[in-house]
PDB file of C-alpha atoms and ligand atoms in Angstrom:
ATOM      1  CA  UNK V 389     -35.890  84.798  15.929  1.00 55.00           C
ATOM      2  CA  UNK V 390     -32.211  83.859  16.371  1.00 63.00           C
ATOM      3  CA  UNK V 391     -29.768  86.468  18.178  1.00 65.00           C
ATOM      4  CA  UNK V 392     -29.795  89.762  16.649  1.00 69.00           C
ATOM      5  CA  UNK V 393     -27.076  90.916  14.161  1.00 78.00           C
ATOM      6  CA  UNK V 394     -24.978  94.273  14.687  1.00 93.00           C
ATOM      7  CA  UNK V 395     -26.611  96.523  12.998  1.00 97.00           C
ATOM      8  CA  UNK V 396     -29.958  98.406  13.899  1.00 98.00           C
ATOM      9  CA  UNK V 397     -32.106 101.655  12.259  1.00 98.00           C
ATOM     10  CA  UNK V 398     -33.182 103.709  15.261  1.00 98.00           C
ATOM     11  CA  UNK V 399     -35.217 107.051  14.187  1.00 98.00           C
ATOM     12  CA  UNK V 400     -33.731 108.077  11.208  1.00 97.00           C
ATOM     13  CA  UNK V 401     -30.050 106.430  11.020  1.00 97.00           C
ATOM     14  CA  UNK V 402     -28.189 103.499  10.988  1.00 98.00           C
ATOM     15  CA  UNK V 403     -26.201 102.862  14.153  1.00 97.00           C
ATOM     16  CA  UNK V 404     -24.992 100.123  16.385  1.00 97.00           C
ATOM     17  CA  UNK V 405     -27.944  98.072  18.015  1.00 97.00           C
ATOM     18  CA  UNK V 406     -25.747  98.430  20.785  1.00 96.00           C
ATOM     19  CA  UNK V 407     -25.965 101.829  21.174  1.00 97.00           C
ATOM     20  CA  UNK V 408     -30.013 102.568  20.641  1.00 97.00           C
ATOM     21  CA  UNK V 409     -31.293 104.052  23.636  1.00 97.00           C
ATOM     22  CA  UNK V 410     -34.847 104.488  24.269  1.00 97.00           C
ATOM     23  CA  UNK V 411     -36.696 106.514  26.801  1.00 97.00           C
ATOM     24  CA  UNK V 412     -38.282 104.986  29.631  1.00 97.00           C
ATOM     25  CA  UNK V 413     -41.130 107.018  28.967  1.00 98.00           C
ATOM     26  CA  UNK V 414     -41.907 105.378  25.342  1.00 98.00           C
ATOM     27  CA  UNK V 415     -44.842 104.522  25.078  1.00 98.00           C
ATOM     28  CA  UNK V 416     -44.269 100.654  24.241  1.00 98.00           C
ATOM     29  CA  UNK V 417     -41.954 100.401  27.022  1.00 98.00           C
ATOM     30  CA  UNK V 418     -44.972 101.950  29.391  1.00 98.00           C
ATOM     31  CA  UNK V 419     -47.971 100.581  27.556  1.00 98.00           C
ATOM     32  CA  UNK V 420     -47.291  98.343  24.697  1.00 98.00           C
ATOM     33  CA  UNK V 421     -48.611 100.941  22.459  1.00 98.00           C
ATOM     34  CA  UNK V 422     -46.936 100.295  19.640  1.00 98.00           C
ATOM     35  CA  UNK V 423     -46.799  98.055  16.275  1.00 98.00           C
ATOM     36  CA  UNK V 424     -44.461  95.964  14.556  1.00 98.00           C
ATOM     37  CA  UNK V 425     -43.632  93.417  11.202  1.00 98.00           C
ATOM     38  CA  UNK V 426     -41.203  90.626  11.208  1.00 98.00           C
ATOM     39  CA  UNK V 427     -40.225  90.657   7.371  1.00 98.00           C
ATOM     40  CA  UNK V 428     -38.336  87.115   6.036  1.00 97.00           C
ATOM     41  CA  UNK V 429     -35.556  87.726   3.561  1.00 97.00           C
ATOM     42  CA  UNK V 430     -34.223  84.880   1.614  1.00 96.00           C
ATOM     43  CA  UNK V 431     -31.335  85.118  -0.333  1.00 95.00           C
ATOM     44  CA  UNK V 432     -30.565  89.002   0.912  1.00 96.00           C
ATOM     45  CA  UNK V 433     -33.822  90.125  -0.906  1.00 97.00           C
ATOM     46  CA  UNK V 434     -37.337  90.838   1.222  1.00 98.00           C
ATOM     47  CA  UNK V 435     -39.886  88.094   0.971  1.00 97.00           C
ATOM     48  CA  UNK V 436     -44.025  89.476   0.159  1.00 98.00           C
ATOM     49  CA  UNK V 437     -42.611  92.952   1.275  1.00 98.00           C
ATOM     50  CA  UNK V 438     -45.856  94.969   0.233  1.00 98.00           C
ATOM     51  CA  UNK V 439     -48.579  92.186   1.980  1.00 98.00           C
ATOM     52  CA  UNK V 440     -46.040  93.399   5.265  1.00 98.00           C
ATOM     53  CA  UNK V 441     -45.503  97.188   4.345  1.00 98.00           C
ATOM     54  CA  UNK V 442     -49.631  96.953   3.496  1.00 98.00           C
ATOM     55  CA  UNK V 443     -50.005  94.989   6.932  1.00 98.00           C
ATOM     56  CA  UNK V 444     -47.793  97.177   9.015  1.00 98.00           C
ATOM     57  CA  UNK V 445     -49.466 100.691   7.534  1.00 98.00           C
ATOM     58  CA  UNK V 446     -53.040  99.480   8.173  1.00 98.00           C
ATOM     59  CA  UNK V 447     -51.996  98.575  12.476  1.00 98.00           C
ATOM     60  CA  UNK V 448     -50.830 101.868  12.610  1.00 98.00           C
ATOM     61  CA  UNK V 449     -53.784 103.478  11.254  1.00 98.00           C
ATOM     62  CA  UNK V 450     -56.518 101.530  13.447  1.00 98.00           C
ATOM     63  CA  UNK V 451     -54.539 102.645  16.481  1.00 98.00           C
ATOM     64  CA  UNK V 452     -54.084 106.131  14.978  1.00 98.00           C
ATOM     65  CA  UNK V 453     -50.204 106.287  15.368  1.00 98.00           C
ATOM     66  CA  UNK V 454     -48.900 108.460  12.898  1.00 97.00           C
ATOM     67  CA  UNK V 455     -47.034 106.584   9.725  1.00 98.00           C
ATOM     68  CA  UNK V 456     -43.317 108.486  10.075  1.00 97.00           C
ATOM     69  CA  UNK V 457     -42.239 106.523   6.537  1.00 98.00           C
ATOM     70  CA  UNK V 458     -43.854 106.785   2.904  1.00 97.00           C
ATOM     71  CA  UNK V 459     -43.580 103.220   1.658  1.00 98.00           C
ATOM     72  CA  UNK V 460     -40.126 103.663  -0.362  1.00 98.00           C
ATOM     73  CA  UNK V 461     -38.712 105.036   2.944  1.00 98.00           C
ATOM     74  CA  UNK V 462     -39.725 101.952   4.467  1.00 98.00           C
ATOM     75  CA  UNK V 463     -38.235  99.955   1.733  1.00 98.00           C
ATOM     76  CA  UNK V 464     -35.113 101.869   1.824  1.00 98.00           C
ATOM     77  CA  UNK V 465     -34.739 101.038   5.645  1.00 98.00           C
ATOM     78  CA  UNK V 466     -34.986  97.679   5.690  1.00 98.00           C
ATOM     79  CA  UNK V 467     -32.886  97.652   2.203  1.00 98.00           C
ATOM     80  CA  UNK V 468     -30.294  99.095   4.022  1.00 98.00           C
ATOM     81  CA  UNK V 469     -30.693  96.274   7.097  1.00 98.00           C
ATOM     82  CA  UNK V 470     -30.732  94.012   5.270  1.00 98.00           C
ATOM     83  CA  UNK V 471     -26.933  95.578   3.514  1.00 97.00           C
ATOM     84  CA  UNK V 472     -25.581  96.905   6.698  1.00 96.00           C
ATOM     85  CA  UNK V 473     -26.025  93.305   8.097  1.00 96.00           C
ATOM     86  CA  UNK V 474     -24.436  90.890   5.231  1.00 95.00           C
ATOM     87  CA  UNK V 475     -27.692  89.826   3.559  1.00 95.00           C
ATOM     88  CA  UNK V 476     -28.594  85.949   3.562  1.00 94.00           C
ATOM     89  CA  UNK V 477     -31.480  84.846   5.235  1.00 94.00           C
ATOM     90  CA  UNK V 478     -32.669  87.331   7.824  1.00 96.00           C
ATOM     91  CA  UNK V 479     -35.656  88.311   9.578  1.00 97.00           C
ATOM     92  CA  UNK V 480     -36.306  92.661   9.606  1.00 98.00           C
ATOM     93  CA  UNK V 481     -37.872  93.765  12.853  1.00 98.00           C
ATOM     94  CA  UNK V 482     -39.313  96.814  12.410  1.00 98.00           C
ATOM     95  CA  UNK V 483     -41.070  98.196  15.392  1.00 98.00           C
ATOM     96  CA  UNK V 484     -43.374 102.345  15.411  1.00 98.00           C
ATOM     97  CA  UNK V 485     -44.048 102.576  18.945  1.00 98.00           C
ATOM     98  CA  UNK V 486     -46.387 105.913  19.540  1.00 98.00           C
ATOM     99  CA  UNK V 487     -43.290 108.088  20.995  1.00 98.00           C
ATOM    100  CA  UNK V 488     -42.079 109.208  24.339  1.00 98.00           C
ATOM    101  CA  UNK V 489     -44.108 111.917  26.113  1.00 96.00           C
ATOM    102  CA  UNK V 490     -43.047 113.969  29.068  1.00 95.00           C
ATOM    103  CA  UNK V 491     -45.696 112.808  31.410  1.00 95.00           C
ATOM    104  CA  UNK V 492     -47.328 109.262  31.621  1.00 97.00           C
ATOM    105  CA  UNK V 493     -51.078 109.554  30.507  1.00 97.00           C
ATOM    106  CA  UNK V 494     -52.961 107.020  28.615  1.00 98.00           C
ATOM    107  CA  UNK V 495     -54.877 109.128  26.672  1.00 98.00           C
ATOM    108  CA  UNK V 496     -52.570 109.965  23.156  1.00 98.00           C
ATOM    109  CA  UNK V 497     -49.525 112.339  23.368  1.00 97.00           C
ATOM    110  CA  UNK V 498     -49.495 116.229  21.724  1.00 97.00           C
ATOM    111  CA  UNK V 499     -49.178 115.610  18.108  1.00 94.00           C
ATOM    112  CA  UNK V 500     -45.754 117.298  18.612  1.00 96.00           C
ATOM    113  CA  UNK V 501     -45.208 114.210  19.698  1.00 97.00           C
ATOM    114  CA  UNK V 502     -42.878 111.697  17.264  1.00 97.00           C
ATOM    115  CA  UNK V 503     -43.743 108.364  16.844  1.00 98.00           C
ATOM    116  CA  UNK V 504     -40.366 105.726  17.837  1.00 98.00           C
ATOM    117  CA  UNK V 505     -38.814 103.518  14.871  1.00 98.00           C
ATOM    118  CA  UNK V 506     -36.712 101.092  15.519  1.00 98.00           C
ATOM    119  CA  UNK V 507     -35.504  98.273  12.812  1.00 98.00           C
ATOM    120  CA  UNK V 508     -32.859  95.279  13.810  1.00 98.00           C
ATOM    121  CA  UNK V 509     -32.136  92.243  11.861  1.00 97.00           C
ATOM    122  CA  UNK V 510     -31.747  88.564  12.840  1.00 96.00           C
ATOM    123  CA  UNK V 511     -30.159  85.656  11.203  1.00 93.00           C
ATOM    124  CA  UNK V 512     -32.970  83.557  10.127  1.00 88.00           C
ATOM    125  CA  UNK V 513     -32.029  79.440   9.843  1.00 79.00           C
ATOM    126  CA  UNK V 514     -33.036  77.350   7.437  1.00 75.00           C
ATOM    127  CA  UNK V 515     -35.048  74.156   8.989  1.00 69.00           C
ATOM    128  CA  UNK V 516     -32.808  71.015   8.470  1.00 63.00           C
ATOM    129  CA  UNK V 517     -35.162  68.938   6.182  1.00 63.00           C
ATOM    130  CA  UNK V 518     -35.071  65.609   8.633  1.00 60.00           C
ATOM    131  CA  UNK V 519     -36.133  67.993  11.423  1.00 65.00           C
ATOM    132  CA  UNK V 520     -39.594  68.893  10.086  1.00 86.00           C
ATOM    133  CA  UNK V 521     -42.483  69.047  11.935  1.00 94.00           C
ATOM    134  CA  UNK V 522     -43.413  70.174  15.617  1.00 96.00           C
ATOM    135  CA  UNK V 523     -45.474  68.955  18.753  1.00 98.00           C
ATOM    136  CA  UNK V 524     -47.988  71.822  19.695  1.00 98.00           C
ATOM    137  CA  UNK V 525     -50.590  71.744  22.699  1.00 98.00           C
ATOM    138  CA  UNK V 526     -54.081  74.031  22.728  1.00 98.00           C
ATOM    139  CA  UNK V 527     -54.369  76.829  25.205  1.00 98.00           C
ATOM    140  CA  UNK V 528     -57.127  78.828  25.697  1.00 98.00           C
ATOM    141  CA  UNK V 529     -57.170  82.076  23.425  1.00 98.00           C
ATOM    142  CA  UNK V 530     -57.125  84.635  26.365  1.00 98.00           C
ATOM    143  CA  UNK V 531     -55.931  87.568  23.803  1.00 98.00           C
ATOM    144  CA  UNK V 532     -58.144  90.914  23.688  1.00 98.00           C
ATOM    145  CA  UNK V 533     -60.556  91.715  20.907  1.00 97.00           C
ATOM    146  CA  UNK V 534     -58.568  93.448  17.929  1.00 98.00           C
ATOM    147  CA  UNK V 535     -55.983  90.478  16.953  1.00 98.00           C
ATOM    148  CA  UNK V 536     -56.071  91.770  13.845  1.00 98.00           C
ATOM    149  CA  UNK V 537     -53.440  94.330  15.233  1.00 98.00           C
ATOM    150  CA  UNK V 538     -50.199  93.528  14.803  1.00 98.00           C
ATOM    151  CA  UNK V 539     -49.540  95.096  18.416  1.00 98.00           C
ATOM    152  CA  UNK V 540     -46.665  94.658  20.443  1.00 98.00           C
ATOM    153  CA  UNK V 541     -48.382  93.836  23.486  1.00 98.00           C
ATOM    154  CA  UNK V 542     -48.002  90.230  23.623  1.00 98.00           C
ATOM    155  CA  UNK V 543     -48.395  89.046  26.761  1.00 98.00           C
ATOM    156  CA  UNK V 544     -51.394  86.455  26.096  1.00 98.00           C
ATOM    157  CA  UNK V 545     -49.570  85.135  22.985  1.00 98.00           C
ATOM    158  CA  UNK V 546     -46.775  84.683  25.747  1.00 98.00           C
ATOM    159  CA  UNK V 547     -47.940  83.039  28.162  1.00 98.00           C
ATOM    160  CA  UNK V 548     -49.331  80.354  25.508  1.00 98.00           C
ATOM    161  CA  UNK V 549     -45.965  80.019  24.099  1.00 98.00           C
ATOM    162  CA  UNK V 550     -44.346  79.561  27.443  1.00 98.00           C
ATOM    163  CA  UNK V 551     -47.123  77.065  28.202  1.00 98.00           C
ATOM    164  CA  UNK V 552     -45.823  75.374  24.853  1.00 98.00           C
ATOM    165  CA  UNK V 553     -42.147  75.196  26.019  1.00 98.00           C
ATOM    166  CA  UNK V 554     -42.931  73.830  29.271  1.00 98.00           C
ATOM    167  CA  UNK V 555     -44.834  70.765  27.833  1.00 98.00           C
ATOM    168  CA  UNK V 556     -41.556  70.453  25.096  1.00 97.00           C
ATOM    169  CA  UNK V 557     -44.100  71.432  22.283  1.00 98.00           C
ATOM    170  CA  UNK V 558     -42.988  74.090  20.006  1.00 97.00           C
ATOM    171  CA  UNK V 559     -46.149  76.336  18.832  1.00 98.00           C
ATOM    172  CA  UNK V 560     -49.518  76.912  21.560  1.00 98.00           C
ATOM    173  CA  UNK V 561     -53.008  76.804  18.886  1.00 98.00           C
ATOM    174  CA  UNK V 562     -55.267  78.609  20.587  1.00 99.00           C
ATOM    175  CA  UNK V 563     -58.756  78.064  21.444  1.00 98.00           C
ATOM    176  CA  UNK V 564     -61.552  80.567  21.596  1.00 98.00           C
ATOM    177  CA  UNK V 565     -65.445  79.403  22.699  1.00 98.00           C
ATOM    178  CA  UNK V 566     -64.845  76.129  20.890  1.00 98.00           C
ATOM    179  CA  UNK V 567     -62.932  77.352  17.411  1.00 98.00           C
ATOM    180  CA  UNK V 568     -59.437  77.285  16.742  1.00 98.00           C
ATOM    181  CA  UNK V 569     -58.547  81.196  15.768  1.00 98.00           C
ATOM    182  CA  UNK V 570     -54.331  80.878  15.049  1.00 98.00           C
ATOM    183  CA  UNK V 571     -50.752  80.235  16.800  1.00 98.00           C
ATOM    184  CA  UNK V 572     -49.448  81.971  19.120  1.00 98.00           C
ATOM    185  CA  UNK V 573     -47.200  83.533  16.622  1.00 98.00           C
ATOM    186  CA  UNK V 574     -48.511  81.551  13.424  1.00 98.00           C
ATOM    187  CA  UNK V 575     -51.499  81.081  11.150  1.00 98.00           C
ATOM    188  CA  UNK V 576     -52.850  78.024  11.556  1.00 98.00           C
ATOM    189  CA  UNK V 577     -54.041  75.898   8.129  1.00 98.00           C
ATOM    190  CA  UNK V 578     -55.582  72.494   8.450  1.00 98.00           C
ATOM    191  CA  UNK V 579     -55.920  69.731   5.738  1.00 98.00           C
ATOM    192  CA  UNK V 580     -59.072  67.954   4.971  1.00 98.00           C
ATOM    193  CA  UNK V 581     -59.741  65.598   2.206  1.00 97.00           C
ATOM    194  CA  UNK V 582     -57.132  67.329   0.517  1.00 97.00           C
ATOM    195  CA  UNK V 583     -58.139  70.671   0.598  1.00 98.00           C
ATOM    196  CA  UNK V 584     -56.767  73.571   2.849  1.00 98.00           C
ATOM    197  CA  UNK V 585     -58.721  75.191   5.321  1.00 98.00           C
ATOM    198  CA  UNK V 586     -58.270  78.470   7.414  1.00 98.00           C
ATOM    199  CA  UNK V 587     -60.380  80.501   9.790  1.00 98.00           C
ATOM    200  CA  UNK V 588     -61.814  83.338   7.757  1.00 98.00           C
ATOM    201  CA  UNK V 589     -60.125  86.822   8.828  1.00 98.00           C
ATOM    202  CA  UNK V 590     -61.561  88.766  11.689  1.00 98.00           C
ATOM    203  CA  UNK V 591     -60.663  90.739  14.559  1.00 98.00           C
ATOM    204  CA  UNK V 592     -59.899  87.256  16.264  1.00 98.00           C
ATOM    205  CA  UNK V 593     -56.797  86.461  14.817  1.00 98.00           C
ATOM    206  CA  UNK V 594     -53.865  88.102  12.517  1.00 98.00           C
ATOM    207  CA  UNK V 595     -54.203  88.491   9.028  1.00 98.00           C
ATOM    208  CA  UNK V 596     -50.781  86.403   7.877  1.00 98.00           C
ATOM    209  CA  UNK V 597     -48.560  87.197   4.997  1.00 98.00           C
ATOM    210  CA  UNK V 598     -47.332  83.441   5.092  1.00 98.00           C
ATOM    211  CA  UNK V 599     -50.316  82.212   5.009  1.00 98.00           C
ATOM    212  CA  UNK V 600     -51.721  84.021   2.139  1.00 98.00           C
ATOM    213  CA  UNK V 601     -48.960  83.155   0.272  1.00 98.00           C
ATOM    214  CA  UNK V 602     -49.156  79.416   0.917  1.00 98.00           C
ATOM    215  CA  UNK V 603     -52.803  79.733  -0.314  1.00 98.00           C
ATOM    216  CA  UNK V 604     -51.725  81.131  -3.233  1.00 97.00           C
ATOM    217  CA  UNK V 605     -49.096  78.394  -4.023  1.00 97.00           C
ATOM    218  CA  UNK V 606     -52.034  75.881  -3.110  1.00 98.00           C
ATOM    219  CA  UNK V 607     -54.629  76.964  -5.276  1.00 98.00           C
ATOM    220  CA  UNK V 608     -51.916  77.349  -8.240  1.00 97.00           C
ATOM    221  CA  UNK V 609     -50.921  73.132  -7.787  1.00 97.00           C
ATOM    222  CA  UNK V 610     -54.974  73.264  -8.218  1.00 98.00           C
ATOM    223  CA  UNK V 611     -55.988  72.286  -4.753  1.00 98.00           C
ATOM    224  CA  UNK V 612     -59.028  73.598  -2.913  1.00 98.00           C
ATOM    225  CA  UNK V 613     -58.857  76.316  -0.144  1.00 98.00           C
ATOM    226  CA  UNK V 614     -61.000  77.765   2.210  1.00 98.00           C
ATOM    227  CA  UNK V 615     -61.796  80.014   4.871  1.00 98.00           C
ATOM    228  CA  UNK V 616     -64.643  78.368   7.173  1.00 98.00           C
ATOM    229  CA  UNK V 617     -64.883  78.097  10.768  1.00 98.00           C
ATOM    230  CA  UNK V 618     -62.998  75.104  12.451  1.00 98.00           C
ATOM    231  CA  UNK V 619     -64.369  73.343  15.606  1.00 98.00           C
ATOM    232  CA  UNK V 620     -61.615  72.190  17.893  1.00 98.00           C
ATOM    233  CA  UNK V 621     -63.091  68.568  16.856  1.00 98.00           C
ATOM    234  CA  UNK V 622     -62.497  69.202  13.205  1.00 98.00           C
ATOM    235  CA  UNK V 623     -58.976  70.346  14.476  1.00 98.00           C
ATOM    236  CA  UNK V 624     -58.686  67.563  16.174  1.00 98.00           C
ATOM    237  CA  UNK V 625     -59.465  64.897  13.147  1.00 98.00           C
ATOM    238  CA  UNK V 626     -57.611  67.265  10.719  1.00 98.00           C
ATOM    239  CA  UNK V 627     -55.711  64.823   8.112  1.00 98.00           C
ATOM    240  CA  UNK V 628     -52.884  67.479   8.624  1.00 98.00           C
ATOM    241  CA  UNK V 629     -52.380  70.966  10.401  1.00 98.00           C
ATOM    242  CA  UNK V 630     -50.025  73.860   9.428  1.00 98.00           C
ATOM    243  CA  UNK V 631     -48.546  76.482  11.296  1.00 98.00           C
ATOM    244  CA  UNK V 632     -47.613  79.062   8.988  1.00 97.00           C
ATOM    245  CA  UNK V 633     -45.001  82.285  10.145  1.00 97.00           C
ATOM    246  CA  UNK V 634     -42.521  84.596   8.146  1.00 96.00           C
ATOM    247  CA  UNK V 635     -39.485  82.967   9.877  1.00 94.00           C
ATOM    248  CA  UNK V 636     -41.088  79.685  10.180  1.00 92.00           C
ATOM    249  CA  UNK V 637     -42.275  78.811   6.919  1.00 94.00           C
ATOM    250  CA  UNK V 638     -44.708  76.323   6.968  1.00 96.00           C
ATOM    251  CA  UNK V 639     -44.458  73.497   9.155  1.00 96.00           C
ATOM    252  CA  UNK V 640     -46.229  70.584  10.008  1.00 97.00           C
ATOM    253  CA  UNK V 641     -47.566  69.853  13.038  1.00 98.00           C
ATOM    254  CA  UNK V 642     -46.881  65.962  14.163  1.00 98.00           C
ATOM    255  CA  UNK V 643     -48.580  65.605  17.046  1.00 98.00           C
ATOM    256  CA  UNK V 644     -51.362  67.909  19.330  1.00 98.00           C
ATOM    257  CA  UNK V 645     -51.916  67.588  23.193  1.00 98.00           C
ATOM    258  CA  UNK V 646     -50.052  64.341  22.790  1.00 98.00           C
ATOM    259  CA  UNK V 647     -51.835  62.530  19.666  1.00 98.00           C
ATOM    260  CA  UNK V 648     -50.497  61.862  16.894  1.00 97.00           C
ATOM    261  CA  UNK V 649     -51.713  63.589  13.478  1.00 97.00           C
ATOM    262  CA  UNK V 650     -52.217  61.205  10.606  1.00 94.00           C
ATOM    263  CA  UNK V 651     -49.011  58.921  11.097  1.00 94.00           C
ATOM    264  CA  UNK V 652     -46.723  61.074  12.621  1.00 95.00           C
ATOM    265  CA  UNK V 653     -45.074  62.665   9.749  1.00 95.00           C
ATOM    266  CA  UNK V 654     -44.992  65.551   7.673  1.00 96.00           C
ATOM    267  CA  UNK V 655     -48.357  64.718   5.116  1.00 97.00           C
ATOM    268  CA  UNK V 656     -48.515  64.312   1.726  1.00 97.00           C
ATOM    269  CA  UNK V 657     -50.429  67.561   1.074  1.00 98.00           C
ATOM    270  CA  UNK V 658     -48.021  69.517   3.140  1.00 97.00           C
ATOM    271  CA  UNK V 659     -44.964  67.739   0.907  1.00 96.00           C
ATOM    272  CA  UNK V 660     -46.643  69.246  -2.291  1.00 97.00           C
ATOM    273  CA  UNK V 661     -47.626  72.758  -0.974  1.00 97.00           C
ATOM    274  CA  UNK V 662     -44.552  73.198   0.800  1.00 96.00           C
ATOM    275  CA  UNK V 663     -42.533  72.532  -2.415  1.00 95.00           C
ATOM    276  CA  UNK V 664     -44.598  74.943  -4.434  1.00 97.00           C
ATOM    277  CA  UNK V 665     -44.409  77.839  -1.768  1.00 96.00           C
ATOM    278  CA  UNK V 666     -40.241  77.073  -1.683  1.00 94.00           C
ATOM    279  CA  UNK V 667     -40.472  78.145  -5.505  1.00 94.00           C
ATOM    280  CA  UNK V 668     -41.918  81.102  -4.486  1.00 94.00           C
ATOM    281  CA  UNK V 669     -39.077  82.456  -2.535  1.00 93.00           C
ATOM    282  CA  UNK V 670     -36.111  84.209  -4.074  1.00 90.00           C
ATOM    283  CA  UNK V 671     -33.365  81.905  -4.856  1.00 87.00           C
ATOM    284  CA  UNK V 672     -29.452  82.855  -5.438  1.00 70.00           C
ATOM    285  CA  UNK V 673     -26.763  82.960  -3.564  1.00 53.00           C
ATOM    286  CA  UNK V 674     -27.109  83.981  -0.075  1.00 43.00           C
ATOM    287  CA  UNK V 675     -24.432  86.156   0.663  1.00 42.00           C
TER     288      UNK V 675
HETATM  289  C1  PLP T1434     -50.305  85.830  16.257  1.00 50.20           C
HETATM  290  C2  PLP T1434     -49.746  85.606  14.885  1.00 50.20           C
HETATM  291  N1  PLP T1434     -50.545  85.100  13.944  1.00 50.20           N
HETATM  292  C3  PLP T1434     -50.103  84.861  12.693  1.00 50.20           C
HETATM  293  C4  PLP T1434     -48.780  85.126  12.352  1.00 50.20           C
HETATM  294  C5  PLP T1434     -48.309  84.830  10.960  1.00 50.20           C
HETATM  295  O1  PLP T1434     -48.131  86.021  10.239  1.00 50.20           O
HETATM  296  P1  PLP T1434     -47.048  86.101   9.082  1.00 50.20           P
HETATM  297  O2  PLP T1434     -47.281  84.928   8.202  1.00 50.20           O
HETATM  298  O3  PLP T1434     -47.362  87.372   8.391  1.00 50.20           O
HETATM  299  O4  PLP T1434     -45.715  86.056   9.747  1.00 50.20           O
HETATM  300  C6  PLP T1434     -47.921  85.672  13.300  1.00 50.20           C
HETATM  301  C7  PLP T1434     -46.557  85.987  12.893  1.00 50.20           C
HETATM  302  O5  PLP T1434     -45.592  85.848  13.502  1.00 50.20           O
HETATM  303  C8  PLP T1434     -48.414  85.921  14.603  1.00 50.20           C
HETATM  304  O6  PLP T1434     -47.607  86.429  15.549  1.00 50.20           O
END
C-alpha cells in the first residue's frame, strides 16, 4: 500500500490519522490479536465489498472477537473513507483488534471489554501497462495453522516478503511439505494447458476475494478452472503463474528463483483473463 491519506475512522468517528491514539495495552499492539481487510476501490466506489465484509465477519468470529459493526455500518465507514479522502483509486484498511484491557493476560478480556476499529485509506496506483509482471523466489511456508484468518499477526508472511526484497523479487510463494499454498500477501493461480489452477481452500492459506473474482471472469471467457493440489514441480513447469491481491490485481509472474516462466512475458492466458477481470471493475471518472 502506498502512503496513507489524511483521513482515518478510529472507534466511532472520523478524525485525523494523525491524531488516533491507541493504547499500549491493545491487544494487537501486545499480541497481534486482531483482524483486518484491505478493500480496493476503483473509481471512488468499493470493489467485491460483500466477499470482504463476508471475509472480514467470518475472522472475527473464529477468533471470537466481538463484530462492533452490522454490515451497513461497515459500509457506511468505509463510504465515508473513501469521501473524506477524495475518492479515486484507494485501498480501505480496516483493522478490529480485540480491545485494550487493564492488565496483560492472554486469556480474552471481560466482555466489558470493546473491541478497537480503526479504518485509514491509501492511494492505490494503477500498474503502468509496460511494467507488468514480477520476479518472485519460494520460501518455506513457516506460517501457523489457521491461514484462513485474516490475522494481523504477520510476522511469517514478513519475513518471506523481506526475503523477496532482498533477492530484488517482488512477491515470496510459499512452500509447505512440497505444495505451493499462496503469496505472502497474494493468491497464487497457475496456468496449465490453458486452464487455471488454484490450491483448494483450507486452513493453509487465505481465502482471496481477488482471486475468486478472477475465477469468475475466467470461467465466463469459457476457460477451465480448478482447485487441485500443486507440487512445487508442477509450479515449477507452470505455462504461467498469477499472483492475485486487492491492490495488486493480477499479475504475472516472469520469472521464479531465477528461471524464466514461459518466455519471459506476461502469457497469453493471463492477457485474456486479465482483460475480462478489468471489465469487472467499476469504471468512471476517478475523482
Ligand atoms: C496471505 C494472503 N493471501 C491471499 C491474499 C489475497 O486476498 P485478496 O485477493 O482478498 O486481497 C492476501 C491479500 O493481501 C494475503 O495477504
Amino acid at each position: 500500500m502506498a502512503a496513507p491519506l489524511h483521513t482515518a475512522w478510529f472507534n466511532g468517528s472520523f478524525m485525523p490519522l494523525a491524531e488516533v491514539r491507541i493504547s499500549p495495552l491493545d491487544r494487537a499492539f501486545l499480541f497481534g490479536d486482531a483482524v483486518y481487510e484491505v478493500i480496493p476501490v476503483h473509481a471512488g466506489q468499493a470493489f467485491l465489498l460483500d466477499p470482504h465484509l463476508d471475509r472480514l465477519e467470518r475472522s472475527l468470529r473464529e477468533l471470537g472477537i466481538r463484530n462492533p459493526c452490522r454490515r451497513a455500518e461497515w459500509i457506511d465507514i468505509i463510504n465515508g473513507l473513501i469521501e473524506q479522502n477524495g475518492g479515486g483509486n484507494l485501498a480501505v484498511y480496516l483493522q478490529v483488534s480485540r480491545g485494550a484491557d487493564i492488565k496483560r493476560d492472554h486469556a480474552f478480556p471481560p466482555e466489558s471489554v470493546r473491541p478497537t476499529v480503526f479504518g485509514m485509506v491509501s492511494t492505490m496506483a494503477e500498474p503502468h501497462p509496460d511494467q507488468l509482471g514480477l520476479r518472485a523466489i519460494t520460501c518455506a511456508d513457516q506460517r501457523w495453522s489457521r491461514c484462513d484468518i485474516k490475522s494481523t499477526a504477520l510476522l511469517a508472511n514478513l519475513l518471506a516478503r523481506q526475503a523477496a526484497r532482498e533477492a530484488g523479487a517482488g512477491e515470496a510463494i510459499l512452500l509447505r511439505d512440497g505444495y505451493l499454498t499462496e503469496g505472502s500477501a497474494s493468491s497464487v493461480i497457475i496456468v496449465e494447458g490453458g486452464a487455471l489452477i488454484r490450491r483448494p481452500a483450507g486452513p493453509e492459506l487465505l481465502p482471496g476475494t481477488t482471486t475468486d473474482a478472477v475465477f469468475a471472469a475466467a470461467a465466463g471467457v469459457g476457460l477451465a478452472c480448478r482447485d487441485e493440489m500443486i507440487s512445487e514441480q508442477r509450479l515449477r513447469q507452470a505455462d504461467e503463474i498469477w499472483i492475485a491481491a486487492a491492490t495488486r490485481g493480477i499479475t504475472p509472474v516472469l520469472e521464479l528463483d531465477g528461471k524464466m516462466i514461459g518466455d519471459g512475458r506476461p502469457g497469453p492466458v493471463w492477457r485474456q483473463v486479465a482483460a475480462a477481470f478489468e471489465a469487472l471493475k467499476p469504471h468512471g471518472t476517478a475523482h
